[in-house]
Every structure is written in C-alpha cells, then in structure tokens.
PDB file of C-alpha atoms in Angstrom:
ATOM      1  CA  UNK L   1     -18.935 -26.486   2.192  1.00 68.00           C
ATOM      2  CA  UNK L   2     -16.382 -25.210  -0.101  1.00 72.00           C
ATOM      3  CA  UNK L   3     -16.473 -21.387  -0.578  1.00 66.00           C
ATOM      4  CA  UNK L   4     -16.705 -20.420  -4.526  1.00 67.00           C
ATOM      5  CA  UNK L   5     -14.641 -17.316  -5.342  1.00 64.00           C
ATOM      6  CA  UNK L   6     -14.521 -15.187  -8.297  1.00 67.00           C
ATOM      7  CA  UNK L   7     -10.836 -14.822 -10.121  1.00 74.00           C
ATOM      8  CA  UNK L   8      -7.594 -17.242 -10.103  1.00 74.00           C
ATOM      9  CA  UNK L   9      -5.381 -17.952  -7.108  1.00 75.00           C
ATOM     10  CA  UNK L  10      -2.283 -16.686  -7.418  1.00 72.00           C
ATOM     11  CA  UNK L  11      -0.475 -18.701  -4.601  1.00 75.00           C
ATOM     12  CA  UNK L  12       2.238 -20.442  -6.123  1.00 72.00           C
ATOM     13  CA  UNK L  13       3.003 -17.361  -7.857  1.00 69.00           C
ATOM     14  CA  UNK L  14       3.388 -15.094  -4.612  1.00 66.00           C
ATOM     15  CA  UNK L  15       6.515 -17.369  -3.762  1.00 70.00           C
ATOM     16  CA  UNK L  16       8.481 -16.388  -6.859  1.00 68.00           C
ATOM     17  CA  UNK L  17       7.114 -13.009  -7.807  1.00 59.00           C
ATOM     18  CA  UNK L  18       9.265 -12.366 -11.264  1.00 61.00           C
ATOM     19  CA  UNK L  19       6.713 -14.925 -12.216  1.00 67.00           C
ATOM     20  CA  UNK L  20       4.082 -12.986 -12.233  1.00 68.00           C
ATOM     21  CA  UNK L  21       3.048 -11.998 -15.594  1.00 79.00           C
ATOM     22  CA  UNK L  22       0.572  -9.263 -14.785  1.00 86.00           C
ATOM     23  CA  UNK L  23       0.568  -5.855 -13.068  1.00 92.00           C
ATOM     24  CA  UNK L  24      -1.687  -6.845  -9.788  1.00 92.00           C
ATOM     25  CA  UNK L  25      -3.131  -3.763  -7.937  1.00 94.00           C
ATOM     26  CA  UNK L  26      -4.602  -3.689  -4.484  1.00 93.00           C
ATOM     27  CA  UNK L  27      -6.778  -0.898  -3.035  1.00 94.00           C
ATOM     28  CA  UNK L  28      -7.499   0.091   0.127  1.00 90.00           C
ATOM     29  CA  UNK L  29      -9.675   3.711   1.019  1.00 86.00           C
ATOM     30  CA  UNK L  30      -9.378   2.488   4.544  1.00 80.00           C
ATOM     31  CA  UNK L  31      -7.523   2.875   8.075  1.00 77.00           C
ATOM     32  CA  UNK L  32      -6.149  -0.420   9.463  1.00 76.00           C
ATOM     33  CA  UNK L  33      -5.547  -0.100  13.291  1.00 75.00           C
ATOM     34  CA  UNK L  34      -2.117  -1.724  14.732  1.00 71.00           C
ATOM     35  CA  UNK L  35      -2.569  -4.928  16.468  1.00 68.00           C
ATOM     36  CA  UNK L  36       0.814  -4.404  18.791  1.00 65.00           C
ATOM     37  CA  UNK L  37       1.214  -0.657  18.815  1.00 58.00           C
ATOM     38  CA  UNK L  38       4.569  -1.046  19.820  1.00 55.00           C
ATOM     39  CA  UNK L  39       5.636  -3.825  17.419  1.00 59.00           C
ATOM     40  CA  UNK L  40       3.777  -3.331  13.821  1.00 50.00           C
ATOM     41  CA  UNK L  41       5.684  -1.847  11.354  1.00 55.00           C
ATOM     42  CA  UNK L  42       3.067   0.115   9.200  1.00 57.00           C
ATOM     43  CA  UNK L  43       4.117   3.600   8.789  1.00 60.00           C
ATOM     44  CA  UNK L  44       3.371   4.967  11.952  1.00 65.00           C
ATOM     45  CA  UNK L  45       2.935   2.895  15.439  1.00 67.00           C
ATOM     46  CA  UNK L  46      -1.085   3.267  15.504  1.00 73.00           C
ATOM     47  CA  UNK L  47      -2.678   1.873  12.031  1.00 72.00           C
ATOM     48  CA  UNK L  48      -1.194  -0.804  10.536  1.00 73.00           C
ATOM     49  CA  UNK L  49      -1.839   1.012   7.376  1.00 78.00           C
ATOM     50  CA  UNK L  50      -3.305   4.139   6.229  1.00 83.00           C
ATOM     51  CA  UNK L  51      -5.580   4.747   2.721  1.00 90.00           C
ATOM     52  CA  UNK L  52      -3.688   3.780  -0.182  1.00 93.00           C
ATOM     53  CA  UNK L  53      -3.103   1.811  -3.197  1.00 96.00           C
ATOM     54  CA  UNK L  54      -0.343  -0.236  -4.283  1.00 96.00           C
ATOM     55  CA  UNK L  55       0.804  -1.946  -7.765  1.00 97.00           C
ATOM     56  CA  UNK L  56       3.372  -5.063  -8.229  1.00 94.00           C
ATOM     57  CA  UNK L  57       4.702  -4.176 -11.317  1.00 94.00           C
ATOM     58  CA  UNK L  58       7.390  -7.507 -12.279  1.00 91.00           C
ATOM     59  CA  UNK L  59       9.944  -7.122  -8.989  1.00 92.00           C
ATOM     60  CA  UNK L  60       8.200  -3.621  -8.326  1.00 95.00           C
ATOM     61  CA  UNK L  61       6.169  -3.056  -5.943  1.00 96.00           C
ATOM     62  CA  UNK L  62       4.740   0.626  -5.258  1.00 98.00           C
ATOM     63  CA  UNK L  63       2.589   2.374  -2.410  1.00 96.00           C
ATOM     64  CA  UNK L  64       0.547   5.331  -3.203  1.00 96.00           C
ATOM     65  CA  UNK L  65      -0.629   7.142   0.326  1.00 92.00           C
ATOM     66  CA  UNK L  66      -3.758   9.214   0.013  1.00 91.00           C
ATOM     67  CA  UNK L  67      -3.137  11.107   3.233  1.00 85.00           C
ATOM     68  CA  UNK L  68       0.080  12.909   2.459  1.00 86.00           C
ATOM     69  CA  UNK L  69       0.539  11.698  -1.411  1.00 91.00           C
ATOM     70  CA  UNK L  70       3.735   9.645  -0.056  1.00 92.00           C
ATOM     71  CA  UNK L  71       5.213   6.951  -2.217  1.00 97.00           C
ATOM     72  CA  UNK L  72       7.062   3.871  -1.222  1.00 96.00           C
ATOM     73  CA  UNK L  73       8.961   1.656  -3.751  1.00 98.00           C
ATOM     74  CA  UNK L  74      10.414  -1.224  -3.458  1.00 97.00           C
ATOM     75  CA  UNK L  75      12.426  -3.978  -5.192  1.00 96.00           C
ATOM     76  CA  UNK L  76      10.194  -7.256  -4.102  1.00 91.00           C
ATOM     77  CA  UNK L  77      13.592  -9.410  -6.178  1.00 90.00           C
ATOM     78  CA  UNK L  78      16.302  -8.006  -3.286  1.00 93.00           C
ATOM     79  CA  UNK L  79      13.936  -6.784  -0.535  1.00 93.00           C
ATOM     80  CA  UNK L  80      10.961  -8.732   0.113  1.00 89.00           C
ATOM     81  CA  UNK L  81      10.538  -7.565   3.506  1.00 90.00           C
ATOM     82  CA  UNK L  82      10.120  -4.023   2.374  1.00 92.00           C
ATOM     83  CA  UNK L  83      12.444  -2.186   4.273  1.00 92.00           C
ATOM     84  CA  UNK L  84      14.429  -0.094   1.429  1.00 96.00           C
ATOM     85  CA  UNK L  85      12.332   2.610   0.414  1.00 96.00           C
ATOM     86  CA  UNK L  86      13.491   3.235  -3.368  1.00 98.00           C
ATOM     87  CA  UNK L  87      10.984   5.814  -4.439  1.00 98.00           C
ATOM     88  CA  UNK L  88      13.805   8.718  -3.922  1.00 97.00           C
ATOM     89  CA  UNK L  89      16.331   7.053  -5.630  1.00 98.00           C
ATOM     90  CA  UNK L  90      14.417   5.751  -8.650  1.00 98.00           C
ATOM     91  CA  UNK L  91      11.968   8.270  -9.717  1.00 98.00           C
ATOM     92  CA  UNK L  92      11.130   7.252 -13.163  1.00 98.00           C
ATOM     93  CA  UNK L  93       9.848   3.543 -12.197  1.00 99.00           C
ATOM     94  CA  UNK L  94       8.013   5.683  -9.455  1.00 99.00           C
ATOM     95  CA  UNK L  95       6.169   7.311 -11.527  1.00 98.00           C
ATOM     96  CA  UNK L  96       5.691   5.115 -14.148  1.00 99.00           C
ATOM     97  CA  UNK L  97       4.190   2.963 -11.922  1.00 99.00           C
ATOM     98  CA  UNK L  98       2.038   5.136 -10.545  1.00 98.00           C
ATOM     99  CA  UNK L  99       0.851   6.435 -13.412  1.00 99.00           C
ATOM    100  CA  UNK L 100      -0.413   2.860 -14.116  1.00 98.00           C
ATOM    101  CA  UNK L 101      -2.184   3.077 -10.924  1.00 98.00           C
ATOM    102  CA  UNK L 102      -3.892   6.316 -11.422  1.00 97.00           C
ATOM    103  CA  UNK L 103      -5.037   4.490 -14.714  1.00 98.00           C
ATOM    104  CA  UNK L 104      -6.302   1.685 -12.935  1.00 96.00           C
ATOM    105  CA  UNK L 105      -8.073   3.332 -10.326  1.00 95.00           C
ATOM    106  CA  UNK L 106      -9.759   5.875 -12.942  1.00 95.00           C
ATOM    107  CA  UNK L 107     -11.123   2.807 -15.184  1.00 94.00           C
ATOM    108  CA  UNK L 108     -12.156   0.559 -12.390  1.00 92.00           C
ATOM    109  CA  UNK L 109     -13.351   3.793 -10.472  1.00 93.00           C
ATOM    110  CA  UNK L 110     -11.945   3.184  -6.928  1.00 93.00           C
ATOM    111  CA  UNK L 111     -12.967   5.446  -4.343  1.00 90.00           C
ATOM    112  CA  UNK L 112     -10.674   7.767  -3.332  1.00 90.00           C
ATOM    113  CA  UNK L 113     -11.443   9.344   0.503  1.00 87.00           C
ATOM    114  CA  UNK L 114     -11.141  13.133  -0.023  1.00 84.00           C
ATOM    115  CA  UNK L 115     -13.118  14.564   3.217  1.00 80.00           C
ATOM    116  CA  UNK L 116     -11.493  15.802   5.739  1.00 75.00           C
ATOM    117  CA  UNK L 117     -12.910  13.592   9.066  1.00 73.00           C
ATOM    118  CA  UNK L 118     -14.622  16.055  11.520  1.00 77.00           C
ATOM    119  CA  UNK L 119     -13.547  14.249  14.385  1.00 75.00           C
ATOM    120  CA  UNK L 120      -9.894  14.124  13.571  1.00 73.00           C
ATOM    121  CA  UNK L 121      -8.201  15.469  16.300  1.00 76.00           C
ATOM    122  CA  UNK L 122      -4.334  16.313  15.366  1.00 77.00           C
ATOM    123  CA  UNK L 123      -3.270  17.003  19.545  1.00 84.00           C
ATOM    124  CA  UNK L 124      -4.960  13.591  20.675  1.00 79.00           C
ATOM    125  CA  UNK L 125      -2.936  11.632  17.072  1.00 77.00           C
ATOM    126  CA  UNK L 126       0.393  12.918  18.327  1.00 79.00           C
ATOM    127  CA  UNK L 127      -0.331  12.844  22.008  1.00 81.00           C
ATOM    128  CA  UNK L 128      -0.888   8.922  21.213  1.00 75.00           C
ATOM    129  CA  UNK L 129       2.003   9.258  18.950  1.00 73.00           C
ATOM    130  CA  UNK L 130       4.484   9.890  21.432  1.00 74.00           C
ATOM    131  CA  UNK L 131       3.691   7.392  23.565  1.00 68.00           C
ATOM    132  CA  UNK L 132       5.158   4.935  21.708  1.00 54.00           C
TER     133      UNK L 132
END
C-alpha cells in the first residue's frame, strides 16, 4: 500500500537546484554515527554528522554546527560535492543566511540541544580520534 506523505516532492528539483524557488531548511538536534569510520566524510571520522541545521538558499547552501557554532558554506552551482568551504571567504551570504535560519528555527521552534552530556568523555573521543 502506497505510503501518504504530508508536503510536495521536490525530486526533479534536487537535480537542478537554481530551480528551486524557496529557501528549504533541514534540522537535525542529533548525532549521526559513521558507517565506514575510515571512509565517511562528515566532519570528523566517527559521526557522520554532528547537531546542526542547514539552509539552501538559491545555489547556497549553509551548515550551522551547534557543538562549536562552526559554519560551512557552500556554492551547490560550482561545488555540489561540498568540498569548498566558503563561509571564510564570503561572510555576508554567511550570515545572511544564517540569520534566515535562526528565524526559521525561532518560528517553527526547533529544538536546540544545549546540555552538556554527562557521559561525554573528551580522552576516550580523541583516543578514538586518533585511531583513524
């Protein structure tokens, strides 16, 4: 039986994204563990992403990092492998864009993790770290 979902696909517009005519936002207050340690490319070799939110602004496509406030921006038109951090070199779409995200996440009033986890343990991250 055919599952009923809430919202439009947006498919056929993922394959040319300067087609998209609205700022899409994605949220997620959540760790994602690596599949391949050694071979994922998230930001660091044991989550394949850390909490974060990120907006597609027209070619732009922004990362907001809870954990250390880090941006990432990239140009989805020349780089849609994401592999050219621009946030450095183009600070004004940086924040411009994530200033549309903080807007976002204050009217649809995403959860934002803000406790520091008791069980973190910084010597057993970077022991596992450096094994990679």
């Amino acid at each position: 039986k055919a599952l009923t979902l809430d919202g439009v696909s947006l498919k056929n517009q993922f394959k040319v994204p300067s087609k998209i005519n609205r700022d899409l936002f994605f949220h997620f207050p959540i760790y994602l563990e690596a599949y391949n340690k050694l071979e994922d490319q998230g930001r660091d070799p044991l989550f394949r992403t850390r909490p974060g939110s990120v907006i597609i602004s027209g070619k732009w496509k922004l990362h907001h990092y809870f954990e250390d406030d880090g941006l990432e921006l990239y140009d989805l038109s020349q780089d849609i492998g994401e592999s050219n951090n621009l946030a450095e070199l183009k600070p004004d779409i940086s924040k411009k864009l994530l200033n549309k995200l903080n807007d976002w996440r204050e009217k649809s009033n995403a959860i934002i993790p803000n406790e520091i986890n008791k069980e973190y343990d910084n010597f057993f991250e970077k022991k596992l770290m450096n094994q990679n």
